[in-house]
Amino acid sequence: VDIREDFTRILPRHLSLKILSYLDPRSLCRASQVCWYWHYLSQHNQLWKPKCLRYGWFLPSPPSLADPNSIWKRHYLKCVQNMFWKPPQPHLHSQPPLSPP
């Protein structure tokens, strides 16, 4: 075996996905830029579902059959985006500061 060969092409897909599952989300997105096959693998629900469930991010509705392969990645990215880009909410029940006695 040539050491320059792509391990994802040699190993069965489930083993390649297992290896990729150890990457954090940012590294996984970077790995998706290596080639089209890594991009294809990096979209797989098997990689993104555990990352979502770790934070309690469940799908709002059952996934459609139209594009079932990357639903969990899209959901992860949406949840992260909402986490960091939410505008500050006004305090509805805030009380005025106490005046000194």
Coordinates of N, CA and C in Angstrom, one line a residue:
V1 N 0.8 -1.2 0.0 CA 0.0 0.0 0.0 C 0.9 1.2 0.0
D2 N 0.6 2.1 -0.9 CA 1.3 3.4 -1.0 C 0.9 4.3 0.2
I3 N 1.8 4.9 0.9 CA 1.5 5.7 2.1 C 0.8 7.0 1.7
R4 N 0.9 7.3 0.4 CA 0.2 8.6 0.0 C -1.2 8.3 -0.4
E5 N -1.7 7.1 -0.4 CA -3.1 6.8 -0.7 C -4.0 7.3 0.3
D6 N -5.2 7.6 -0.1 CA -6.2 8.2 0.8 C -6.9 7.0 1.6
F7 N -6.7 7.1 2.9 CA -7.3 6.0 3.7 C -8.8 5.8 3.5
T8 N -9.5 6.9 3.2 CA -10.9 6.7 3.0 C -11.3 5.9 1.8
R9 N -10.4 5.8 0.9 CA -10.6 5.0 -0.3 C -10.2 3.5 -0.1
I10 N -9.4 3.3 0.9 CA -8.9 1.9 1.1 C -9.8 1.2 2.2
L11 N -10.1 1.9 3.2 CA -10.9 1.3 4.3 C -12.4 1.3 3.9
P12 N -13.2 0.4 4.5 CA -14.6 0.4 4.3 C -15.2 1.8 4.8
R13 N -16.3 2.2 4.3 CA -16.8 3.5 4.6 C -17.1 3.7 6.1
H14 N -17.6 2.6 6.7 CA -18.0 2.8 8.1 C -16.7 3.0 9.0
L15 N -15.6 2.5 8.6 CA -14.3 2.7 9.3 C -13.8 4.2 9.1
S16 N -13.9 4.6 7.9 CA -13.5 6.0 7.6 C -14.4 7.0 8.4
L17 N -15.7 6.7 8.5 CA -16.6 7.6 9.2 C -16.2 7.5 10.7
K18 N -15.9 6.4 11.2 CA -15.5 6.2 12.6 C -14.2 7.1 12.9
I19 N -13.3 7.1 12.0 CA -12.1 7.9 12.2 C -12.4 9.4 12.1
L20 N -13.2 9.8 11.2 CA -13.6 11.2 11.1 C -14.5 11.6 12.2
S21 N -15.1 10.7 12.9 CA -16.0 11.1 14.0 C -15.2 11.6 15.2
Y22 N -13.9 11.4 15.2 CA -13.1 11.9 16.3 C -12.7 13.3 16.1
L23 N -13.0 13.9 15.0 CA -12.7 15.3 14.7 C -13.7 16.2 15.3
D24 N -13.3 17.4 15.8 CA -14.2 18.3 16.3 C -14.9 19.0 15.1
P25 N -16.0 19.7 15.3 CA -16.8 20.2 14.1 C -15.9 21.1 13.2
R26 N -15.1 22.0 13.8 CA -14.3 22.9 12.9 C -13.3 22.1 12.0
S27 N -12.7 21.1 12.6 CA -11.7 20.2 11.9 C -12.5 19.4 10.8
L28 N -13.6 19.0 11.2 CA -14.4 18.2 10.2 C -14.8 19.1 9.0
C29 N -15.2 20.3 9.3 CA -15.5 21.2 8.1 C -14.2 21.5 7.3
R30 N -13.1 21.6 7.9 CA -11.8 21.8 7.2 C -11.5 20.5 6.4
A31 N -11.7 19.4 7.0 CA -11.4 18.1 6.3 C -12.3 18.0 5.0
S32 N -13.5 18.5 5.1 CA -14.4 18.4 4.0 C -13.9 19.2 2.7
Q33 N -12.9 20.0 2.9 CA -12.3 20.7 1.8 C -11.1 20.0 1.1
V34 N -10.8 18.8 1.6 CA -9.6 18.1 1.0 C -9.9 17.6 -0.4
C35 N -11.1 17.0 -0.6 CA -11.5 16.5 -1.9 C -13.0 16.2 -1.9
W36 N -13.5 15.9 -3.0 CA -15.0 15.7 -3.1 C -15.4 14.6 -2.2
Y37 N -14.6 13.5 -2.1 CA -15.0 12.3 -1.4 C -15.0 12.6 0.1
W38 N -14.1 13.4 0.6 CA -14.1 13.8 2.0 C -15.2 14.7 2.3
H39 N -15.5 15.6 1.3 CA -16.7 16.4 1.5 C -18.0 15.6 1.6
Y40 N -18.1 14.6 0.8 CA -19.2 13.7 0.8 C -19.3 13.0 2.2
L41 N -18.2 12.5 2.7 CA -18.2 11.8 3.9 C -18.5 12.7 5.1
S42 N -18.0 13.9 5.0 CA -18.1 14.9 6.1 C -19.6 15.4 6.3
Q43 N -20.4 15.1 5.3 CA -21.8 15.5 5.4 C -22.7 14.5 6.1
H44 N -22.1 13.3 6.4 CA -22.9 12.2 6.8 C -23.5 12.4 8.2
N45 N -24.7 12.0 8.4 CA -25.4 12.2 9.6 C -24.7 11.4 10.8
Q46 N -24.1 10.3 10.5 CA -23.4 9.6 11.5 C -22.3 10.4 12.3
L47 N -21.8 11.4 11.6 CA -20.8 12.3 12.2 C -21.4 13.4 13.0
W48 N -22.5 14.0 12.5 CA -23.1 15.2 13.1 C -24.2 14.9 14.1
K49 N -24.9 13.8 14.0 CA -26.0 13.6 15.0 C -25.4 13.5 16.4
P50 N -24.4 12.7 16.7 CA -23.8 12.7 18.1 C -23.4 14.1 18.6
K51 N -22.9 14.9 17.7 CA -22.4 16.3 18.1 C -23.6 17.1 18.5
C52 N -24.8 16.9 17.8 CA -26.0 17.7 18.1 C -26.6 17.1 19.4
L53 N -26.7 15.8 19.5 CA -27.3 15.2 20.7 C -26.5 15.5 22.0
R54 N -25.2 15.7 21.9 CA -24.3 16.0 23.0 C -24.8 17.3 23.7
Y55 N -25.4 18.2 22.9 CA -25.8 19.5 23.4 C -27.4 19.5 23.6
G56 N -28.0 18.4 23.3 CA -29.5 18.4 23.5 C -30.2 19.0 22.3
W57 N -29.5 19.1 21.2 CA -30.1 19.7 20.0 C -30.8 18.7 19.1
F58 N -32.1 18.5 19.3 CA -32.9 17.5 18.6 C -33.5 18.2 17.3
L59 N -33.8 17.4 16.3 CA -34.4 17.9 15.1 C -35.8 18.4 15.5
P60 N -36.3 19.5 15.0 CA -37.6 20.0 15.3 C -38.7 19.1 14.7
S61 N -38.4 18.4 13.6 CA -39.4 17.6 12.9 C -38.6 16.4 12.3
P62 N -39.3 15.3 12.0 CA -38.6 14.2 11.3 C -37.9 14.6 10.0
P63 N -36.8 14.1 9.7 CA -36.1 14.5 8.5 C -36.9 14.1 7.3
S64 N -36.8 14.9 6.2 CA -37.5 14.5 5.0 C -36.6 13.6 4.2
L65 N -37.1 12.9 3.3 CA -36.3 11.9 2.5 C -35.7 12.7 1.3
A66 N -36.0 13.9 1.1 CA -35.4 14.7 0.0 C -33.9 14.8 0.1
D67 N -33.4 15.2 1.3 CA -31.9 15.3 1.5 C -31.6 14.8 2.9
P68 N -31.7 13.5 3.1 CA -31.5 13.0 4.4 C -30.0 12.9 4.9
N69 N -29.1 13.1 4.0 CA -27.7 12.8 4.4 C -27.1 13.9 5.2
S70 N -27.4 15.2 5.0 CA -26.8 16.2 5.7 C -27.7 17.0 6.7
I71 N -28.8 16.5 7.0 CA -29.8 17.2 7.9 C -29.2 17.5 9.3
W72 N -28.4 16.6 9.8 CA -27.8 16.8 11.2 C -26.7 17.9 11.1
K73 N -26.0 17.9 10.0 CA -24.9 19.0 9.9 C -25.6 20.3 9.8
R74 N -26.6 20.5 9.0 CA -27.3 21.7 8.8 C -27.9 22.2 10.2
H75 N -28.5 21.2 10.9 CA -29.1 21.5 12.2 C -28.0 22.0 13.2
Y76 N -26.9 21.3 13.2 CA -25.8 21.7 14.1 C -25.4 23.2 13.8
L77 N -25.1 23.4 12.5 CA -24.7 24.8 12.1 C -25.7 25.8 12.5
K78 N -27.0 25.5 12.3 CA -28.1 26.4 12.6 C -28.1 26.7 14.1
C79 N -28.0 25.7 15.0 CA -28.0 25.8 16.4 C -26.8 26.6 16.9
V80 N -25.6 26.4 16.3 CA -24.4 27.2 16.7 C -24.6 28.6 16.3
Q81 N -25.1 28.8 15.1 CA -25.3 30.2 14.7 C -26.3 30.9 15.6
N82 N -27.4 30.3 16.0 CA -28.4 30.9 16.9 C -27.8 31.2 18.2
M83 N -26.8 30.3 18.6 CA -26.2 30.5 19.9 C -25.4 31.8 20.0
F84 N -24.6 32.0 18.9 CA -23.7 33.2 18.9 C -24.2 34.5 18.3
W85 N -25.3 34.4 17.6 CA -25.8 35.6 16.9 C -27.1 36.1 17.3
K86 N -27.6 35.6 18.5 CA -28.8 36.1 19.0 C -28.7 37.5 19.5
P87 N -29.6 38.4 19.1 CA -29.5 39.7 19.7 C -29.9 39.7 21.2
P88 N -29.3 40.6 22.0 CA -29.7 40.7 23.4 C -31.2 40.9 23.6
Q89 N -31.8 40.2 24.5 CA -33.2 40.3 24.8 C -33.4 41.3 25.9
P90 N -34.4 42.2 25.8 CA -34.6 43.1 26.9 C -35.2 42.4 28.1
H91 N -34.9 42.8 29.3 CA -35.4 42.2 30.5 C -36.9 42.7 30.7
L92 N -37.8 41.7 30.6 CA -39.2 42.1 30.7 C -39.6 42.4 32.2
H93 N -39.0 41.7 33.1 CA -39.4 41.8 34.5 C -38.3 42.5 35.3
S94 N -37.5 43.4 34.7 CA -36.5 44.0 35.4 C -37.1 45.1 36.3
Q95 N -36.5 45.3 37.4 CA -36.9 46.3 38.4 C -36.0 47.5 38.4
P96 N -36.5 48.6 38.7 CA -35.6 49.8 38.7 C -34.6 49.7 39.9
P97 N -33.5 50.3 39.8 CA -32.5 50.2 40.9 C -33.1 50.7 42.2
L98 N -32.6 50.2 43.3 CA -33.1 50.6 44.6 C -32.4 52.0 44.9
S99 N -33.2 52.9 45.5 CA -32.6 54.2 45.9 C -32.1 54.0 47.3
P100 N -31.0 54.7 47.6 CA -30.4 54.6 48.9 C -31.4 55.1 50.0
P101 N -31.4 54.6 51.2 CA -32.3 55.0 52.3 C -32.0 56.4 52.8

